[in-house]
Coordinates of C-alpha atoms and ligand atoms in Angstrom, one line a residue:
M1 CA 0.0 0.0 0.0
G2 CA 1.5 3.4 -0.9
R3 CA 1.8 6.0 1.8
T4 CA -0.8 8.6 1.0
L5 CA -1.1 10.2 4.5
K6 CA 1.5 12.3 6.3
H7 CA 0.2 11.8 9.8
A8 CA -2.5 9.6 11.2
V9 CA -3.8 9.6 14.8
V10 CA -5.4 6.7 16.6
I11 CA -7.3 7.3 19.8
G12 CA -7.2 4.2 22.1
A13 CA -4.6 1.4 22.2
S14 CA -6.7 -1.6 23.0
L15 CA -7.1 -4.3 20.3
G16 CA -9.1 -2.0 18.0
G17 CA -6.6 0.9 18.1
L18 CA -3.6 -1.5 17.8
C19 CA -5.1 -3.1 14.7
A20 CA -5.9 0.3 13.2
A21 CA -2.4 1.5 13.9
R22 CA -0.9 -1.5 12.2
V23 CA -3.0 -0.9 9.0
L24 CA -2.2 2.8 9.1
S25 CA 1.5 2.2 9.4
D26 CA 1.4 1.1 5.8
A27 CA -0.6 4.1 4.7
A28 CA 0.9 7.0 6.6
D29 CA 4.4 8.4 7.1
A30 CA 3.8 8.6 10.8
V31 CA 1.2 7.2 13.1
T32 CA 0.6 8.4 16.7
L33 CA -1.4 6.2 19.0
Y34 CA -2.8 7.8 22.2
E35 CA -3.9 5.7 25.1
R36 CA -5.1 7.2 28.4
D37 CA -4.4 4.0 30.4
E38 CA -1.1 2.8 31.6
L39 CA 0.3 0.2 29.2
P40 CA 2.0 -2.6 31.0
A41 CA 5.4 -3.8 29.7
G42 CA 4.2 -7.4 29.8
P43 CA 1.0 -9.4 29.6
A44 CA -1.0 -7.9 32.5
Q45 CA -4.5 -6.7 33.2
R46 CA -5.3 -3.0 32.4
A47 CA -7.7 -0.8 34.3
A48 CA -9.4 0.4 31.0
V49 CA -10.0 -3.1 29.8
P50 CA -12.0 -4.6 32.7
Q51 CA -13.3 -7.3 30.3
G52 CA -9.7 -8.8 30.4
R53 CA -10.5 -10.4 33.7
H54 CA -13.3 -12.4 32.1
V55 CA -13.0 -15.3 29.6
H56 CA -12.0 -14.0 26.1
L57 CA -12.4 -16.5 23.4
L58 CA -10.4 -15.8 20.2
M59 CA -12.3 -17.2 17.3
A60 CA -10.4 -19.2 14.7
R61 CA -11.2 -16.5 12.1
G62 CA -9.8 -13.8 14.5
A63 CA -6.6 -15.8 14.8
Q64 CA -6.2 -15.9 11.1
E65 CA -6.9 -12.2 10.7
F66 CA -4.5 -11.2 13.4
E67 CA -1.9 -13.4 11.9
S68 CA -2.3 -11.7 8.6
L69 CA -1.7 -8.3 10.3
F70 CA 1.1 -9.6 12.5
P71 CA 2.9 -12.5 10.8
G72 CA 4.5 -14.9 13.3
L73 CA 2.0 -14.0 16.0
L74 CA 0.5 -17.4 16.3
D75 CA 3.8 -19.2 16.5
D76 CA 5.0 -16.8 19.1
M77 CA 1.9 -17.3 21.2
V78 CA 2.3 -21.1 21.0
A79 CA 6.0 -20.8 21.9
A80 CA 4.9 -18.7 24.9
G81 CA 2.6 -21.6 26.1
V82 CA -0.7 -20.5 24.6
P83 CA -2.8 -23.6 24.3
I84 CA -3.6 -24.7 20.8
L85 CA -6.6 -26.8 20.0
E86 CA -7.7 -28.6 17.0
N87 CA -11.4 -28.6 17.0
R88 CA -11.6 -32.1 18.4
P89 CA -14.1 -33.6 20.8
D90 CA -11.6 -34.1 23.6
C91 CA -10.5 -30.5 23.5
I92 CA -13.9 -28.8 23.6
H93 CA -17.1 -29.0 25.5
F94 CA -19.5 -26.8 23.6
G95 CA -23.1 -26.2 24.6
A96 CA -25.3 -23.7 22.8
A97 CA -28.9 -22.9 23.6
G98 CA -29.3 -26.1 25.6
H99 CA -27.7 -28.4 23.1
V100 CA -24.3 -30.0 23.5
L101 CA -22.4 -30.2 20.2
G102 CA -19.3 -31.8 18.9
T103 CA -18.4 -33.8 22.0
Q104 CA -19.5 -37.2 20.8
H105 CA -18.1 -37.4 17.3
R106 CA -14.8 -36.5 15.8
L107 CA -15.4 -33.6 13.4
Q108 CA -14.4 -34.2 9.8
D109 CA -12.8 -30.9 8.9
E110 CA -11.0 -29.8 12.0
F111 CA -9.7 -26.3 12.4
T112 CA -7.1 -24.9 14.7
A113 CA -7.9 -22.4 17.4
Y114 CA -5.8 -20.7 20.0
V115 CA -6.6 -19.9 23.6
P116 CA -4.6 -16.8 24.7
S117 CA -5.8 -14.9 27.7
R118 CA -6.9 -11.4 26.8
P119 CA -3.8 -9.7 28.5
H120 CA -1.5 -12.1 26.7
L121 CA -3.0 -11.5 23.2
E122 CA -3.1 -7.7 23.7
W123 CA 0.5 -7.7 24.8
Q124 CA 1.7 -9.8 21.9
I125 CA 0.0 -7.5 19.5
R126 CA 1.0 -4.3 21.4
R127 CA 4.7 -5.2 21.4
R128 CA 4.5 -5.7 17.6
V129 CA 2.9 -2.3 17.1
L130 CA 5.5 -0.7 19.5
A131 CA 8.2 -2.1 17.2
L132 CA 6.8 -0.5 14.0
P133 CA 9.3 2.2 13.1
N134 CA 6.7 4.8 12.1
V135 CA 4.3 4.3 15.0
T136 CA 4.6 6.2 18.3
V137 CA 2.5 5.2 21.2
L138 CA 1.9 7.9 23.8
R139 CA 0.2 7.9 27.1
A140 CA -2.3 10.7 27.0
S141 CA -6.1 11.2 27.0
V142 CA -7.3 12.8 23.8
D143 CA -9.7 15.7 24.7
E144 CA -11.5 15.8 21.4
P145 CA -10.9 15.8 17.6
V146 CA -10.4 19.2 16.0
F147 CA -13.1 20.1 13.4
D148 CA -12.4 23.1 11.2
G149 CA -16.0 23.6 9.9
Q150 CA -15.3 21.3 7.0
R151 CA -13.4 18.3 8.2
V152 CA -11.5 16.8 11.1
T153 CA -7.9 18.1 11.0
G154 CA -6.4 16.6 14.1
V155 CA -6.9 16.1 17.9
R156 CA -6.6 18.2 21.0
V157 CA -4.5 16.5 23.6
D158 CA -3.8 18.2 27.0
G159 CA -4.9 21.5 25.5
A160 CA -2.5 21.3 22.6
T161 CA -3.5 20.7 18.9
V162 CA -1.9 17.9 17.0
D163 CA -2.5 17.9 13.2
A164 CA -3.5 14.8 11.4
D165 CA -4.8 13.9 7.9
L166 CA -6.8 11.1 9.5
V167 CA -8.1 10.4 13.0
V168 CA -9.3 6.9 14.0
D169 CA -11.6 6.7 17.0
A170 CA -10.9 3.4 18.7
T171 CA -12.1 4.5 22.1
G172 CA -14.5 1.6 22.5
R173 CA -18.2 1.4 23.3
G174 CA -18.1 4.6 25.3
T175 CA -17.0 6.6 22.3
R176 CA -18.1 10.3 22.3
L177 CA -18.1 10.6 18.5
P178 CA -21.9 10.8 18.3
V179 CA -21.9 13.8 20.7
W180 CA -19.0 15.5 18.7
L181 CA -20.9 14.9 15.5
E182 CA -23.9 16.8 16.9
Q183 CA -21.7 19.6 18.1
W184 CA -20.2 20.0 14.6
G185 CA -23.7 20.2 13.0
F186 CA -24.1 16.6 11.8
Q187 CA -26.6 14.0 12.9
R188 CA -25.9 11.4 15.5
P189 CA -25.9 7.9 14.0
R190 CA -29.0 5.7 14.6
E191 CA -28.2 3.2 17.2
D192 CA -29.5 -0.4 16.9
T193 CA -29.6 -1.9 20.3
V194 CA -30.6 -5.2 22.0
D195 CA -30.9 -5.0 25.8
V196 CA -29.3 -8.3 26.7
G197 CA -28.9 -7.5 30.4
I198 CA -25.8 -9.7 30.9
G199 CA -24.0 -10.0 34.2
Y200 CA -20.5 -11.6 34.4
A201 CA -18.7 -13.1 37.4
S202 CA -15.3 -14.6 36.9
H203 CA -12.6 -16.3 38.9
R204 CA -9.2 -17.6 38.0
L205 CA -8.4 -21.0 39.3
R206 CA -5.9 -23.9 39.1
L207 CA -7.0 -27.5 38.6
P208 CA -4.9 -30.6 39.5
E209 CA -3.3 -32.0 36.3
G210 CA -5.1 -34.6 34.3
L211 CA -8.6 -34.1 35.5
V212 CA -9.9 -32.1 32.6
A213 CA -8.7 -32.8 29.0
E214 CA -10.8 -30.0 27.5
K215 CA -9.2 -26.5 27.0
V216 CA -12.4 -24.7 26.1
V217 CA -15.6 -25.3 28.0
V218 CA -18.7 -23.4 26.9
A219 CA -22.2 -23.8 28.2
G220 CA -24.4 -21.1 26.7
A221 CA -27.6 -19.9 28.2
S222 CA -30.9 -21.4 26.8
R223 CA -34.6 -20.7 27.0
E224 CA -34.9 -22.9 30.1
Q225 CA -31.5 -22.0 31.7
P226 CA -30.7 -18.2 31.8
L227 CA -27.3 -18.8 33.3
G228 CA -24.3 -19.9 31.4
L229 CA -20.6 -20.6 31.9
G230 CA -17.3 -20.4 30.0
M231 CA -14.0 -21.9 31.2
L232 CA -10.8 -21.4 29.3
Y233 CA -7.4 -22.9 29.9
Y234 CA -4.7 -20.2 29.4
E235 CA -1.0 -20.0 28.8
D236 CA 0.0 -19.7 32.5
D237 CA -1.6 -23.1 33.3
T238 CA -4.5 -21.4 35.0
W239 CA -8.2 -21.5 34.1
T240 CA -10.5 -18.5 34.0
M241 CA -14.1 -19.5 34.8
T242 CA -16.8 -17.0 33.9
T243 CA -20.4 -17.5 34.9
F244 CA -23.0 -15.2 33.3
G245 CA -26.6 -14.5 33.5
T246 CA -28.8 -13.3 30.6
G247 CA -32.0 -11.1 30.7
K248 CA -30.9 -9.3 33.9
I249 CA -30.6 -12.5 35.9
A250 CA -27.5 -12.3 38.0
P251 CA -24.9 -15.1 37.9
P252 CA -23.5 -16.5 41.2
Q253 CA -21.3 -13.9 42.8
D254 CA -18.8 -16.0 44.6
F255 CA -16.5 -18.9 43.9
D256 CA -18.6 -21.6 45.7
G257 CA -21.7 -20.5 43.8
M258 CA -19.9 -20.7 40.5
V259 CA -18.6 -24.2 41.2
K260 CA -22.2 -25.2 42.2
L261 CA -23.5 -23.9 38.9
A262 CA -20.8 -25.7 37.0
A263 CA -21.8 -29.0 38.7
E264 CA -25.4 -28.4 37.4
I265 CA -24.7 -27.5 33.8
L266 CA -21.3 -29.1 32.9
P267 CA -20.4 -32.7 32.3
A268 CA -19.9 -34.6 35.6
H269 CA -16.1 -34.9 35.2
I270 CA -15.6 -31.2 35.0
G271 CA -18.0 -30.5 37.9
D272 CA -16.1 -33.2 39.9
A273 CA -12.7 -31.7 39.0
L274 CA -13.8 -28.2 40.2
E275 CA -14.3 -29.7 43.6
H276 CA -10.5 -29.9 43.7
A277 CA -10.0 -26.4 42.3
E278 CA -7.7 -23.8 43.9
P279 CA -9.3 -20.4 43.5
L280 CA -6.8 -17.6 42.7
G281 CA -7.3 -13.9 43.5
E282 CA -10.7 -12.3 43.8
V283 CA -14.0 -12.6 41.9
A284 CA -14.4 -10.0 39.1
L285 CA -17.8 -8.7 38.2
H286 CA -19.0 -6.9 35.1
K287 CA -22.3 -5.7 33.7
Y288 CA -23.0 -5.5 30.0
P289 CA -26.5 -4.2 29.6
T290 CA -26.8 -3.5 25.9
S291 CA -25.4 -4.7 22.5
R292 CA -25.0 -1.5 20.4
W293 CA -24.5 -1.0 16.7
R294 CA -23.9 2.7 15.7
R295 CA -25.2 2.9 12.1
Y296 CA -22.6 5.3 10.6
D297 CA -23.3 3.6 7.3
K298 CA -26.8 5.1 7.3
L299 CA -25.7 8.8 7.7
D300 CA -26.1 11.1 4.7
R301 CA -23.4 13.4 5.8
F302 CA -20.2 12.6 7.7
P303 CA -17.1 14.7 8.1
D304 CA -13.9 13.7 6.3
G305 CA -10.8 13.1 8.4
I306 CA -12.3 10.7 11.0
V307 CA -13.2 7.1 11.1
P308 CA -14.9 5.2 14.0
F309 CA -13.4 1.7 14.5
G310 CA -13.9 -1.4 16.6
D311 CA -16.3 -1.5 19.5
A312 CA -16.9 2.2 18.9
V313 CA -19.0 1.0 15.9
A314 CA -20.4 -2.3 17.0
S315 CA -20.3 -3.9 20.4
F316 CA -21.6 -7.5 20.4
N317 CA -23.0 -9.6 23.2
P318 CA -19.7 -10.8 24.8
T319 CA -21.0 -14.2 25.6
F320 CA -20.7 -15.1 21.9
G321 CA -17.0 -14.2 21.9
Q322 CA -17.0 -12.3 18.6
G323 CA -15.8 -8.7 19.5
M324 CA -12.1 -9.1 18.8
T325 CA -12.6 -11.1 15.7
M326 CA -15.1 -8.5 14.3
T327 CA -12.5 -5.8 15.1
S328 CA -9.9 -7.8 13.1
I329 CA -12.3 -8.0 10.2
Q330 CA -12.7 -4.2 10.4
A331 CA -9.0 -3.9 10.1
A332 CA -9.1 -5.7 6.7
H333 CA -11.9 -3.2 5.6
L334 CA -9.8 -0.3 6.7
R335 CA -6.9 -1.5 4.6
R336 CA -9.1 -1.9 1.5
A337 CA -10.8 1.5 2.1
L338 CA -7.4 3.2 2.4
Q339 CA -6.4 1.6 -0.9
E340 CA -9.6 2.5 -2.7
P341 CA -11.4 5.2 -0.7
G342 CA -14.0 5.9 -3.4
E343 CA -15.8 9.2 -2.8
S344 CA -15.2 9.1 1.0
L345 CA -12.9 6.9 3.0
A346 CA -15.2 6.9 6.1
K347 CA -18.3 6.0 3.9
T348 CA -16.5 3.2 2.1
F349 CA -15.2 1.8 5.5
A350 CA -18.6 2.2 7.2
E351 CA -20.4 0.4 4.4
A352 CA -17.9 -2.5 4.3
T353 CA -18.2 -2.7 8.1
A354 CA -22.0 -2.7 8.0
K355 CA -21.9 -5.5 5.5
S356 CA -19.8 -7.8 7.8
T357 CA -21.6 -6.7 10.9
Y358 CA -25.2 -7.3 9.6
P359 CA -25.2 -11.2 9.5
V360 CA -23.4 -11.5 12.9
W361 CA -25.5 -8.9 14.6
T362 CA -28.7 -10.3 13.2
M363 CA -28.0 -13.9 14.3
N364 CA -27.0 -12.7 17.8
A365 CA -30.2 -10.6 18.0
I366 CA -32.3 -13.6 17.0
G367 CA -30.7 -15.8 19.6
D368 CA -30.9 -13.1 22.3
L369 CA -34.5 -12.0 21.6
T370 CA -36.0 -15.4 21.1
M371 CA -34.0 -17.5 23.6
H372 CA -32.1 -15.3 26.1
R373 CA -34.9 -13.0 27.4
A374 CA -33.4 -9.9 25.8
Q375 CA -35.5 -6.8 25.0
G376 CA -35.5 -4.9 21.7
A377 CA -37.2 -4.5 18.4
M378 CA -38.0 -7.9 16.9
P379 CA -39.1 -8.3 13.3
W380 CA -41.8 -11.1 12.9
W381 CA -39.4 -13.5 11.3
Y382 CA -37.0 -13.7 14.2
R383 CA -39.1 -16.2 16.1
P384 CA -39.6 -18.8 13.4
V385 CA -35.9 -18.5 12.5
G386 CA -35.0 -18.9 16.2
N387 CA -37.2 -22.0 16.4
L388 CA -35.7 -23.5 13.2
F389 CA -32.2 -22.9 14.7
D390 CA -33.2 -24.7 17.8
Q391 CA -34.2 -27.6 15.6
F392 CA -30.9 -27.4 13.8
L393 CA -28.9 -27.4 17.0
G394 CA -31.0 -30.3 18.4
A395 CA -30.0 -32.4 15.3
A396 CA -26.4 -31.2 15.5
E397 CA -26.1 -32.9 18.9
S398 CA -25.8 -36.2 17.2
D399 CA -25.0 -35.3 13.6
P400 CA -21.3 -34.4 13.3
V401 CA -21.8 -32.8 9.9
L402 CA -24.3 -30.3 11.3
A403 CA -22.2 -29.8 14.4
E404 CA -19.2 -29.1 12.4
W405 CA -21.0 -26.7 10.1
F406 CA -22.3 -24.8 13.2
L407 CA -18.9 -24.7 14.9
R408 CA -17.2 -23.4 11.8
R409 CA -19.8 -20.6 11.4
F410 CA -19.8 -19.9 15.1
S411 CA -16.0 -19.4 14.8
L412 CA -16.8 -17.0 11.9
L413 CA -14.9 -19.2 9.4
D414 CA -16.1 -19.8 5.8
S415 CA -18.8 -17.2 6.0
L416 CA -20.3 -14.7 8.5
Y417 CA -23.8 -15.8 7.5
M418 CA -25.3 -18.5 9.8
V419 CA -27.7 -19.7 7.1
P420 CA -27.6 -23.4 6.4
S421 CA -28.1 -24.5 2.8
A422 CA -31.3 -26.3 1.7
K423 CA -29.3 -29.5 1.8
L424 CA -28.4 -29.0 5.4
V425 CA -32.0 -27.9 6.3
G426 CA -33.2 -31.2 4.6
R427 CA -30.7 -33.1 6.6
T428 CA -31.9 -31.5 9.8
I429 CA -35.5 -32.3 9.0
R430 CA -34.7 -35.9 8.1
H431 CA -32.5 -36.3 11.2
N432 CA -35.2 -34.9 13.6
M433 CA -38.0 -36.9 11.9
R434 CA -36.0 -40.1 12.4
A435 CA -35.3 -39.2 16.0
W436 CA -39.0 -38.3 16.5
T437 CA -40.2 -41.6 14.9
A438 CA -37.7 -43.7 16.9
E439 CA -38.9 -41.9 20.1
R440 CA -42.5 -42.6 19.2
R441 CA -41.8 -46.3 18.5
E442 CA -40.0 -46.6 21.8
K443 CA -42.9 -45.0 23.6
V444 CA -45.4 -47.4 21.9
R445 CA -43.1 -50.4 22.7
S446 CA -42.7 -49.5 26.3
R447 CA -46.5 -48.9 26.7
R448 CA -47.2 -52.3 25.1
S449 CA -44.8 -54.1 27.4
R450 CA -46.3 -52.3 30.4
E451 CA -49.8 -53.4 29.3
T452 CA -48.6 -57.0 28.7
A453 CA -47.0 -57.0 32.2
A454 CA -50.2 -55.7 33.7
S455 CA -52.4 -58.3 32.0
V456 CA -50.3 -61.4 33.0
P457 CA -51.4 -61.7 36.6
A458 CA -55.0 -61.1 35.5
R459 CA -54.9 -64.1 33.2
S460 CA -53.1 -66.4 35.6
A461 CA -55.5 -65.5 38.5
Ligands
FAD1 C1 -17.2 -8.6 29.4 C2 -16.7 -8.7 28.0 C3 -16.2 -9.9 27.6 C4 -15.8 -10.0 26.2 N1 -15.4 -11.2 25.8 C5 -15.0 -11.3 24.5 C6 -14.6 -12.6 24.0 O1 -14.7 -13.7 24.6 N2 -14.1 -12.6 22.7 C7 -14.0 -11.5 21.9 O2 -13.6 -11.6 20.8 N3 -14.4 -10.3 22.4 C8 -14.8 -10.2 23.6 N4 -15.2 -8.9 24.1 C9 -15.1 -7.8 23.2 C10 -13.6 -7.3 23.1 O3 -13.1 -7.0 24.4 C11 -13.6 -6.0 22.3 O4 -14.3 -6.2 21.1 C12 -12.2 -5.6 22.0 O5 -11.5 -5.1 23.1 C13 -12.0 -4.4 20.9 O6 -12.5 -3.3 21.5 P1 -11.9 -1.8 21.2 O7 -10.4 -1.8 21.1 O8 -12.6 -1.3 20.1 O9 -12.3 -1.0 22.5 P2 -11.8 -1.2 24.0 O10 -11.2 -2.5 24.3 O11 -13.0 -0.8 24.9 O12 -10.7 -0.1 24.2 C14 -10.8 1.3 24.1 C15 -9.5 1.9 24.5 O13 -9.6 3.3 24.3 C16 -9.0 4.0 25.3 N5 -9.5 5.3 25.4 C17 -10.8 5.7 25.5 N6 -10.9 7.0 25.5 C18 -9.7 7.5 25.3 C19 -9.2 8.8 25.1 N7 -10.0 9.9 25.1 N8 -7.9 9.0 24.9 C20 -7.0 7.9 24.9 N9 -7.5 6.7 25.0 C21 -8.8 6.5 25.2 C22 -9.3 3.1 26.6 O14 -8.4 3.4 27.6 C23 -9.1 1.7 26.0 O15 -7.8 1.2 26.1 C24 -15.7 -8.8 25.4 C25 -16.1 -7.6 25.9 C26 -16.6 -7.5 27.2 C27 -17.1 -6.2 27.7

């Protein structure tokens, strides 16, 4: 990519800002990345990323995208002890919407996934960005972008003005860009929201070796069970266990309560293993009330010189584990938009981001609104699609082809659209019909044998 910009500024050095800075390092002579939080020298929690204390699942697609931005990242993570898992039954326990998938059969077309903790992944990426010769990372809180009446021309930091051809807003879901737009005489973006009412409670722990072969344990919430749990085995030989509640139902708030929930909703060997767990540190709590998609793609007017990025555009229900991967996909959009900006870089980027956000946002909304007690606008077709999907997942419990298809799409591989082909829908219907017929036959058989048993003493009397 040719360097068409003199100076680009990125606000926020979390995963979004780091990815944006990496892309901009190819398009600008100089990039300055501002972060208000202290950036630790190694893999450590940061105050401004409280979500780092809770399970962070890196989707297989996210790993691929990050690797393309930072070649060698995955090998370095594995060398540093990050667990690697082929998507095999013994590595994963995966429950979604009350159905347990992929644990009984070896999947046919395995894929590789990586399980870094959030602080480790962010540090691996941060140290690569810090090593880029034309990127400077500064600890400072950006007051606001500078708008000259036509376009954004830089940022104001500690009262001083810093000029920039392009400013990327990677300040996360709490971005102030909608307010600034209004102050500059533009409209705020429409916000699509789903009130998911999620509460998180997490604890680090250590388990005696050999008790749990799985490295990823997921038990999503369902219609009947509003509480869920994720347990990931990380590079420092510890586990993080996150329990969560959906629809404003609080998860257990202490370690004993979490272990009790695990015993109820996880396979017995994991529940039993947790009886021997050594809890580490304190419980961490987090509330995530609302998934939010700011529709910059729908605005008629938008100033040149600024681009919103990462969670500042779309923040997804964290229990689906998609945020970092969707951010990495936005990085690919930003690269393309910088290469071919069309009439406006921001518009080209916003439209590409909307295109990749739509299928993932919609499927999450269907799941949340039809199964997880969320509140929000619901088109009439969400419920039938939600029911069909329930059928699909039911069949996927014992059909490895369907399970594999689901797990690949859930990992955002192959396509972002969770829409099974007609062939797979047919397979689901046949599978469920066979199961239904077998169940009915079994019921009839056991009723007959009960009747026969009841009639024997009568005859012999
Ligand atoms: C509880 C929870 C669990 C999650 N679990 C997962 C998961 O399992 N898998 C997954 O892929 N994703 C997950 N996510 C989402 C993931 O954390 C985000 O998608 C990811 O961090 C990218 O966000 P971001 O960089 O856009 O914003 P953030 O991570 O929110 O970072 C914003 C940064 O901007 C800085 N900043 C803000 N204002 C200023 C300013 N004025 N000046 C300078 N700096 C500023 C902040 O200090 C911060 O560092 C989860 C999120 C939450 C809340």
